[in-house]
Amino acid sequence: MFKKYDVHISTKSLDSYLYDILKNLNSNKRLNDTEKLWLIENKLLNRKTKIYIQYFTIEAEFFEKEFKKSKNYWNLVNASAQWRKAEKPSHALTLTDNLDMENIKPAKLKSALLTTRGGALRDMNRLVEAEKCAHSAIVHYPDRHDPYTLLGALCFDTGRYAEGTIWFEKAVEKGAKPQDQDSEIRRILQKNHDPKLIAHLLNTDPSRFAWVKSFANKVVHRNKG
């Protein structure tokens, strides 16, 4: 089981508990909060690992089934978000295809559906469509921070760093956490080692983005190697 999920544990005391968790995942059984927290604390629920992908696949399937039973569109929002984390943005996108927005009355729900659709489009590099979804989400419900964060990320994806910073700042005004945005920026930097982005971040807030210096140094050393 450990080999299947590429897990290497040096502490024997962790073996039995982790084995039980992996058995549950392998049986497509949802983990409880305690099990999820244990994985996080032991740095085993890392992005794009086999455990991470399996965990969010199970969560996505759960919320998708819940939507089919209840027709509660918040379950569709959750299912889409989980499929994106499970590296299945194309499937996430199908969940919001052909939605009749006229018959979905709550503005907050419309905004959430458009934002998660925009996120899936962004994952698939359909950036123009993603940006339209984000702007539409704000029009429907301007008090959610998620579409502002999405717009900030999309601007950074396309080299519009000053504009993206404005959207990120608006997201914070609406309740977003700066550290969540930093995680988003970190992922963008990992894909795009643009020195202009690094310079922009350090000029914007050298204290907050001090970690960018070490990141930039690692990139330089990697390129030299």
mmCIF file of N, CA and C in Angstrom, residues 46-145:
data_model
loop_
_atom_site.group_PDB
_atom_site.id
_atom_site.type_symbol
_atom_site.label_atom_id
_atom_site.label_comp_id
_atom_site.label_asym_id
_atom_site.label_seq_id
_atom_site.Cartn_x
_atom_site.Cartn_y
_atom_site.Cartn_z
ATOM 1 N N ASN A 46 0.249 16.620 0.283
ATOM 2 C CA ASN A 46 0.912 17.645 -0.518
ATOM 3 C C ASN A 46 0.360 17.662 -1.933
ATOM 4 N N ARG A 47 0.342 18.841 -2.494
ATOM 5 C CA ARG A 47 -0.228 19.062 -3.817
ATOM 6 C C ARG A 47 0.380 18.128 -4.854
ATOM 7 N N LYS A 48 -0.477 17.497 -5.637
ATOM 8 C CA LYS A 48 -0.116 16.635 -6.762
ATOM 9 C C LYS A 48 0.510 15.294 -6.361
ATOM 10 N N THR A 49 0.559 14.968 -5.056
ATOM 11 C CA THR A 49 0.996 13.629 -4.675
ATOM 12 C C THR A 49 -0.155 12.663 -4.916
ATOM 13 N N LYS A 50 0.135 11.371 -4.901
ATOM 14 C CA LYS A 50 -0.913 10.373 -5.141
ATOM 15 C C LYS A 50 -1.957 10.392 -4.026
ATOM 16 N N ILE A 51 -1.514 10.630 -2.794
ATOM 17 C CA ILE A 51 -2.477 10.729 -1.680
ATOM 18 C C ILE A 51 -3.388 11.931 -1.892
ATOM 19 N N TYR A 52 -2.813 13.066 -2.253
ATOM 20 C CA TYR A 52 -3.568 14.298 -2.486
ATOM 21 C C TYR A 52 -4.609 14.099 -3.589
ATOM 22 N N ILE A 53 -4.176 13.540 -4.690
ATOM 23 C CA ILE A 53 -5.079 13.325 -5.825
ATOM 24 C C ILE A 53 -6.219 12.385 -5.442
ATOM 25 N N GLN A 54 -5.896 11.294 -4.759
ATOM 26 C CA GLN A 54 -6.927 10.330 -4.375
ATOM 27 C C GLN A 54 -7.903 10.927 -3.364
ATOM 28 N N TYR A 55 -7.357 11.669 -2.395
ATOM 29 C CA TYR A 55 -8.216 12.287 -1.377
ATOM 30 C C TYR A 55 -9.245 13.201 -2.039
ATOM 31 N N PHE A 56 -8.799 14.072 -2.941
ATOM 32 C CA PHE A 56 -9.723 15.036 -3.540
ATOM 33 C C PHE A 56 -10.610 14.405 -4.616
ATOM 34 N N THR A 57 -10.165 13.311 -5.203
ATOM 35 C CA THR A 57 -11.042 12.575 -6.120
ATOM 36 C C THR A 57 -12.238 12.016 -5.362
ATOM 37 N N ILE A 58 -11.978 11.446 -4.195
ATOM 38 C CA ILE A 58 -13.062 10.903 -3.368
ATOM 39 C C ILE A 58 -14.016 12.007 -2.928
ATOM 40 N N GLU A 59 -13.451 13.155 -2.515
ATOM 41 C CA GLU A 59 -14.287 14.280 -2.110
ATOM 42 C C GLU A 59 -15.145 14.776 -3.281
ATOM 43 N N ALA A 60 -14.546 14.859 -4.451
ATOM 44 C CA ALA A 60 -15.272 15.332 -5.638
ATOM 45 C C ALA A 60 -16.432 14.400 -5.971
ATOM 46 N N GLU A 61 -16.158 13.110 -5.935
ATOM 47 C CA GLU A 61 -17.212 12.128 -6.243
ATOM 48 C C GLU A 61 -18.347 12.212 -5.223
ATOM 49 N N PHE A 62 -17.993 12.441 -3.968
ATOM 50 C CA PHE A 62 -19.014 12.555 -2.919
ATOM 51 C C PHE A 62 -19.943 13.733 -3.207
ATOM 52 N N PHE A 63 -19.372 14.915 -3.454
ATOM 53 C CA PHE A 63 -20.203 16.106 -3.660
ATOM 54 C C PHE A 63 -20.987 16.029 -4.970
ATOM 55 N N GLU A 64 -20.418 15.379 -5.966
ATOM 56 C CA GLU A 64 -21.155 15.216 -7.215
ATOM 57 C C GLU A 64 -22.377 14.322 -7.012
ATOM 58 N N LYS A 65 -22.210 13.251 -6.244
ATOM 59 C CA LYS A 65 -23.347 12.375 -5.935
ATOM 60 C C LYS A 65 -24.392 13.111 -5.097
ATOM 61 N N GLU A 66 -23.913 13.935 -4.155
ATOM 62 C CA GLU A 66 -24.834 14.704 -3.331
ATOM 63 C C GLU A 66 -25.658 15.671 -4.178
ATOM 64 N N PHE A 67 -25.031 16.258 -5.186
ATOM 65 C CA PHE A 67 -25.780 17.162 -6.060
ATOM 66 C C PHE A 67 -26.855 16.405 -6.836
ATOM 67 N N LYS A 68 -26.495 15.236 -7.338
ATOM 68 C CA LYS A 68 -27.466 14.457 -8.110
ATOM 69 C C LYS A 68 -28.671 14.069 -7.256
ATOM 70 N N LYS A 69 -28.432 13.854 -5.954
ATOM 71 C CA LYS A 69 -29.537 13.490 -5.055
ATOM 72 C C LYS A 69 -30.358 14.708 -4.649
ATOM 73 N N SER A 70 -29.676 15.800 -4.324
ATOM 74 C CA SER A 70 -30.361 16.934 -3.705
ATOM 75 C C SER A 70 -30.680 18.079 -4.661
ATOM 76 N N LYS A 71 -29.943 18.146 -5.795
ATOM 77 C CA LYS A 71 -30.035 19.273 -6.732
ATOM 78 C C LYS A 71 -29.679 20.591 -6.049
ATOM 79 N N ASN A 72 -28.926 20.491 -4.963
ATOM 80 C CA ASN A 72 -28.412 21.683 -4.284
ATOM 81 C C ASN A 72 -27.135 22.123 -5.001
ATOM 82 N N TYR A 73 -27.185 23.300 -5.613
ATOM 83 C CA TYR A 73 -26.074 23.736 -6.460
ATOM 84 C C TYR A 73 -24.798 24.038 -5.676
ATOM 85 N N TRP A 74 -24.901 24.220 -4.363
ATOM 86 C CA TRP A 74 -23.669 24.398 -3.579
ATOM 87 C C TRP A 74 -22.848 23.108 -3.593
ATOM 88 N N ASN A 75 -23.513 21.968 -3.689
ATOM 89 C CA ASN A 75 -22.774 20.712 -3.839
ATOM 90 C C ASN A 75 -22.027 20.678 -5.175
ATOM 91 N N LEU A 76 -22.606 21.301 -6.195
ATOM 92 C CA LEU A 76 -21.947 21.370 -7.501
ATOM 93 C C LEU A 76 -20.701 22.265 -7.419
ATOM 94 N N VAL A 77 -20.823 23.364 -6.677
ATOM 95 C CA VAL A 77 -19.669 24.245 -6.460
ATOM 96 C C VAL A 77 -18.542 23.465 -5.785
ATOM 97 N N ASN A 78 -18.891 22.722 -4.734
ATOM 98 C CA ASN A 78 -17.892 21.934 -4.007
ATOM 99 C C ASN A 78 -17.290 20.841 -4.876
ATOM 100 N N ALA A 79 -18.133 20.166 -5.646
ATOM 101 C CA ALA A 79 -17.642 19.091 -6.511
ATOM 102 C C ALA A 79 -16.643 19.643 -7.529
ATOM 103 N N SER A 80 -16.975 20.771 -8.123
ATOM 104 C CA SER A 80 -16.085 21.385 -9.107
ATOM 105 C C SER A 80 -14.738 21.742 -8.483
ATOM 106 N N ALA A 81 -14.781 22.345 -7.299
ATOM 107 C CA ALA A 81 -13.535 22.729 -6.618
ATOM 108 C C ALA A 81 -12.667 21.518 -6.304
ATOM 109 N N GLN A 82 -13.310 20.424 -5.866
ATOM 110 C CA GLN A 82 -12.543 19.216 -5.530
ATOM 111 C C GLN A 82 -11.952 18.557 -6.775
ATOM 112 N N TRP A 83 -12.707 18.545 -7.888
ATOM 113 C CA TRP A 83 -12.175 17.978 -9.128
ATOM 114 C C TRP A 83 -10.973 18.764 -9.619
ATOM 115 N N ARG A 84 -10.994 20.068 -9.428
ATOM 116 C CA ARG A 84 -9.838 20.875 -9.815
ATOM 117 C C ARG A 84 -8.612 20.481 -8.992
ATOM 118 N N LYS A 85 -8.803 20.298 -7.710
ATOM 119 C CA LYS A 85 -7.681 19.881 -6.854
ATOM 120 C C LYS A 85 -7.192 18.488 -7.226
ATOM 121 N N ALA A 86 -8.094 17.664 -7.708
ATOM 122 C CA ALA A 86 -7.731 16.299 -8.125
ATOM 123 C C ALA A 86 -7.118 16.271 -9.523
ATOM 124 N N GLU A 87 -6.790 17.454 -10.054
ATOM 125 C CA GLU A 87 -6.157 17.566 -11.375
ATOM 126 C C GLU A 87 -7.075 17.098 -12.506
ATOM 127 N N LYS A 88 -8.396 17.328 -12.330
ATOM 128 C CA LYS A 88 -9.356 16.972 -13.374
ATOM 129 C C LYS A 88 -10.193 18.209 -13.736
ATOM 130 N N PRO A 89 -9.549 19.288 -14.182
ATOM 131 C CA PRO A 89 -10.311 20.506 -14.482
ATOM 132 C C PRO A 89 -11.320 20.329 -15.604
ATOM 133 N N SER A 90 -11.018 19.444 -16.554
ATOM 134 C CA SER A 90 -11.970 19.241 -17.660
ATOM 135 C C SER A 90 -13.273 18.651 -17.137
ATOM 136 N N HIS A 91 -13.168 17.745 -16.152
ATOM 137 C CA HIS A 91 -14.388 17.188 -15.571
ATOM 138 C C HIS A 91 -15.103 18.245 -14.734
ATOM 139 N N ALA A 92 -14.324 19.046 -14.004
ATOM 140 C CA ALA A 92 -14.917 20.134 -13.225
ATOM 141 C C ALA A 92 -15.723 21.051 -14.133
ATOM 142 N N LEU A 93 -15.191 21.311 -15.316
ATOM 143 C CA LEU A 93 -15.851 22.214 -16.250
ATOM 144 C C LEU A 93 -17.183 21.653 -16.734
ATOM 145 N N THR A 94 -17.247 20.343 -16.940
ATOM 146 C CA THR A 94 -18.501 19.750 -17.423
ATOM 147 C C THR A 94 -19.645 19.959 -16.433
ATOM 148 N N LEU A 95 -19.307 20.089 -15.141
ATOM 149 C CA LEU A 95 -20.355 20.248 -14.125
ATOM 150 C C LEU A 95 -21.085 21.575 -14.256
ATOM 151 N N THR A 96 -20.404 22.582 -14.830
ATOM 152 C CA THR A 96 -21.046 23.888 -14.972
ATOM 153 C C THR A 96 -21.380 24.218 -16.427
ATOM 154 N N ASP A 97 -21.238 23.234 -17.308
ATOM 155 C CA ASP A 97 -21.682 23.423 -18.693
ATOM 156 C C ASP A 97 -23.205 23.500 -18.747
ATOM 157 N N ASN A 98 -23.707 24.361 -19.595
ATOM 158 C CA ASN A 98 -25.150 24.418 -19.877
ATOM 159 C C ASN A 98 -26.013 24.721 -18.661
ATOM 160 N N LEU A 99 -25.454 25.435 -17.687
ATOM 161 C CA LEU A 99 -26.271 25.838 -16.539
ATOM 162 C C LEU A 99 -27.218 26.965 -16.959
ATOM 163 N N ASP A 100 -28.447 26.869 -16.505
ATOM 164 C CA ASP A 100 -29.437 27.913 -16.780
ATOM 165 C C ASP A 100 -29.372 28.930 -15.643
ATOM 166 N N MET A 101 -28.511 29.923 -15.801
ATOM 167 C CA MET A 101 -28.292 30.900 -14.728
ATOM 168 C C MET A 101 -29.549 31.713 -14.406
ATOM 169 N N GLU A 102 -30.445 31.824 -15.368
ATOM 170 C CA GLU A 102 -31.676 32.586 -15.122
ATOM 171 C C GLU A 102 -32.532 31.922 -14.052
ATOM 172 N N ASN A 103 -32.437 30.598 -13.969
ATOM 173 C CA ASN A 103 -33.251 29.878 -12.990
ATOM 174 C C ASN A 103 -32.526 29.625 -11.675
ATOM 175 N N ILE A 104 -31.283 30.073 -11.587
ATOM 176 C CA ILE A 104 -30.536 29.985 -10.317
ATOM 177 C C ILE A 104 -30.597 31.377 -9.697
ATOM 178 N N LYS A 105 -31.448 31.541 -8.694
ATOM 179 C CA LYS A 105 -31.780 32.879 -8.204
ATOM 180 C C LYS A 105 -30.764 33.486 -7.233
ATOM 181 N N PRO A 106 -30.227 32.744 -6.249
ATOM 182 C CA PRO A 106 -29.332 33.406 -5.281
ATOM 183 C C PRO A 106 -28.084 33.969 -5.965
ATOM 184 N N ALA A 107 -27.853 35.257 -5.793
ATOM 185 C CA ALA A 107 -26.723 35.918 -6.454
ATOM 186 C C ALA A 107 -25.387 35.347 -5.985
ATOM 187 N N LYS A 108 -25.296 35.032 -4.690
ATOM 188 C CA LYS A 108 -24.049 34.485 -4.140
ATOM 189 C C LYS A 108 -23.721 33.137 -4.777
ATOM 190 N N LEU A 109 -24.747 32.325 -4.995
ATOM 191 C CA LEU A 109 -24.571 31.014 -5.621
ATOM 192 C C LEU A 109 -24.136 31.173 -7.079
ATOM 193 N N LYS A 110 -24.767 32.097 -7.803
ATOM 194 C CA LYS A 110 -24.366 32.357 -9.189
ATOM 195 C C LYS A 110 -22.886 32.732 -9.250
ATOM 196 N N SER A 111 -22.489 33.605 -8.332
ATOM 197 C CA SER A 111 -21.101 34.051 -8.292
ATOM 198 C C SER A 111 -20.152 32.887 -8.035
ATOM 199 N N ALA A 112 -20.529 32.015 -7.114
ATOM 200 C CA ALA A 112 -19.679 30.866 -6.782
ATOM 201 C C ALA A 112 -19.548 29.909 -7.963
ATOM 202 N N LEU A 113 -20.660 29.672 -8.665
ATOM 203 C CA LEU A 113 -20.634 28.781 -9.832
ATOM 204 C C LEU A 113 -19.764 29.364 -10.947
ATOM 205 N N LEU A 114 -19.891 30.661 -11.175
ATOM 206 C CA LEU A 114 -19.087 31.309 -12.213
ATOM 207 C C LEU A 114 -17.607 31.328 -11.842
ATOM 208 N N THR A 115 -17.323 31.494 -10.551
ATOM 209 C CA THR A 115 -15.923 31.542 -10.115
ATOM 210 C C THR A 115 -15.260 30.181 -10.254
ATOM 211 N N THR A 116 -15.963 29.130 -9.844
ATOM 212 C CA THR A 116 -15.349 27.802 -9.953
ATOM 213 C C THR A 116 -15.215 27.396 -11.421
ATOM 214 N N ARG A 117 -16.166 27.838 -12.251
ATOM 215 C CA ARG A 117 -16.035 27.573 -13.688
ATOM 216 C C ARG A 117 -14.818 28.332 -14.246
ATOM 217 N N GLY A 118 -14.674 29.573 -13.820
ATOM 218 C CA GLY A 118 -13.522 30.354 -14.252
ATOM 219 C C GLY A 118 -12.210 29.727 -13.819
ATOM 220 N N GLY A 119 -12.190 29.166 -12.622
ATOM 221 C CA GLY A 119 -10.986 28.503 -12.139
ATOM 222 C C GLY A 119 -10.632 27.290 -12.984
ATOM 223 N N ALA A 120 -11.646 26.516 -13.363
ATOM 224 C CA ALA A 120 -11.412 25.335 -14.206
ATOM 225 C C ALA A 120 -10.916 25.760 -15.593
ATOM 226 N N LEU A 121 -11.494 26.824 -16.136
ATOM 227 C CA LEU A 121 -11.040 27.339 -17.432
ATOM 228 C C LEU A 121 -9.587 27.806 -17.342
ATOM 229 N N ARG A 122 -9.252 28.443 -16.229
ATOM 230 C CA ARG A 122 -7.862 28.877 -16.035
ATOM 231 C C ARG A 122 -6.922 27.673 -15.988
ATOM 232 N N ASP A 123 -7.329 26.629 -15.279
ATOM 233 C CA ASP A 123 -6.511 25.416 -15.203
ATOM 234 C C ASP A 123 -6.228 24.846 -16.591
ATOM 235 N N MET A 124 -7.179 25.043 -17.500
ATOM 236 C CA MET A 124 -7.050 24.512 -18.856
ATOM 237 C C MET A 124 -6.457 25.545 -19.826
ATOM 238 N N ASN A 125 -5.977 26.656 -19.243
ATOM 239 C CA ASN A 125 -5.318 27.714 -20.014
ATOM 240 C C ASN A 125 -6.266 28.437 -20.970
ATOM 241 N N ARG A 126 -7.545 28.416 -20.659
ATOM 242 C CA ARG A 126 -8.537 29.170 -21.439
ATOM 243 C C ARG A 126 -8.777 30.487 -20.691
ATOM 244 N N LEU A 127 -7.756 31.356 -20.748
ATOM 245 C CA LEU A 127 -7.678 32.495 -19.840
ATOM 246 C C LEU A 127 -8.686 33.593 -20.146
ATOM 247 N N VAL A 128 -8.973 33.818 -21.414
ATOM 248 C CA VAL A 128 -9.943 34.865 -21.773
ATOM 249 C C VAL A 128 -11.329 34.498 -21.244
ATOM 250 N N GLU A 129 -11.721 33.243 -21.441
ATOM 251 C CA GLU A 129 -13.023 32.775 -20.940
ATOM 252 C C GLU A 129 -13.062 32.813 -19.412
ATOM 253 N N ALA A 130 -11.953 32.451 -18.790
ATOM 254 C CA ALA A 130 -11.875 32.465 -17.332
ATOM 255 C C ALA A 130 -12.076 33.873 -16.786
ATOM 256 N N GLU A 131 -11.469 34.848 -17.470
ATOM 257 C CA GLU A 131 -11.585 36.236 -17.016
ATOM 258 C C GLU A 131 -13.017 36.740 -17.140
ATOM 259 N N LYS A 132 -13.701 36.348 -18.196
ATOM 260 C CA LYS A 132 -15.112 36.737 -18.359
ATOM 261 C C LYS A 132 -15.956 36.184 -17.220
ATOM 262 N N CYS A 133 -15.694 34.937 -16.840
ATOM 263 C CA CYS A 133 -16.434 34.323 -15.731
ATOM 264 C C CYS A 133 -16.200 35.080 -14.429
ATOM 265 N N ALA A 134 -14.938 35.454 -14.193
ATOM 266 C CA ALA A 134 -14.606 36.162 -12.951
ATOM 267 C C ALA A 134 -15.310 37.515 -12.884
ATOM 268 N N HIS A 135 -15.287 38.261 -13.987
ATOM 269 C CA HIS A 135 -15.965 39.570 -14.006
ATOM 270 C C HIS A 135 -17.472 39.401 -13.824
ATOM 271 N N SER A 136 -18.036 38.392 -14.460
ATOM 272 C CA SER A 136 -19.470 38.136 -14.325
ATOM 273 C C SER A 136 -19.818 37.757 -12.887
ATOM 274 N N ALA A 137 -18.950 36.995 -12.248
ATOM 275 C CA ALA A 137 -19.174 36.604 -10.851
ATOM 276 C C ALA A 137 -19.232 37.825 -9.943
ATOM 277 N N ILE A 138 -18.367 38.799 -10.208
ATOM 278 C CA ILE A 138 -18.352 40.027 -9.406
ATOM 279 C C ILE A 138 -19.618 40.843 -9.636
ATOM 280 N N VAL A 139 -20.077 40.889 -10.875
ATOM 281 C CA VAL A 139 -21.315 41.615 -11.186
ATOM 282 C C VAL A 139 -22.486 41.025 -10.406
ATOM 283 N N HIS A 140 -22.566 39.697 -10.351
ATOM 284 C CA HIS A 140 -23.676 39.044 -9.654
ATOM 285 C C HIS A 140 -23.597 39.226 -8.143
ATOM 286 N N TYR A 141 -22.380 39.171 -7.596
ATOM 287 C CA TYR A 141 -22.242 39.264 -6.138
ATOM 288 C C TYR A 141 -20.863 39.838 -5.821
ATOM 289 N N PRO A 142 -20.759 41.139 -5.638
ATOM 290 C CA PRO A 142 -19.455 41.794 -5.474
ATOM 291 C C PRO A 142 -18.804 41.614 -4.107
ATOM 292 N N ASP A 143 -19.483 40.940 -3.174
ATOM 293 C CA ASP A 143 -18.949 40.835 -1.815
ATOM 294 C C ASP A 143 -18.147 39.562 -1.539
ATOM 295 N N ARG A 144 -18.057 38.628 -2.506
ATOM 296 C CA ARG A 144 -17.217 37.436 -2.333
ATOM 297 C C ARG A 144 -15.798 37.752 -2.800
ATOM 298 N N HIS A 145 -14.804 37.269 -2.035
ATOM 299 C CA HIS A 145 -13.417 37.584 -2.410
ATOM 300 C C HIS A 145 -12.871 36.677 -3.510
#
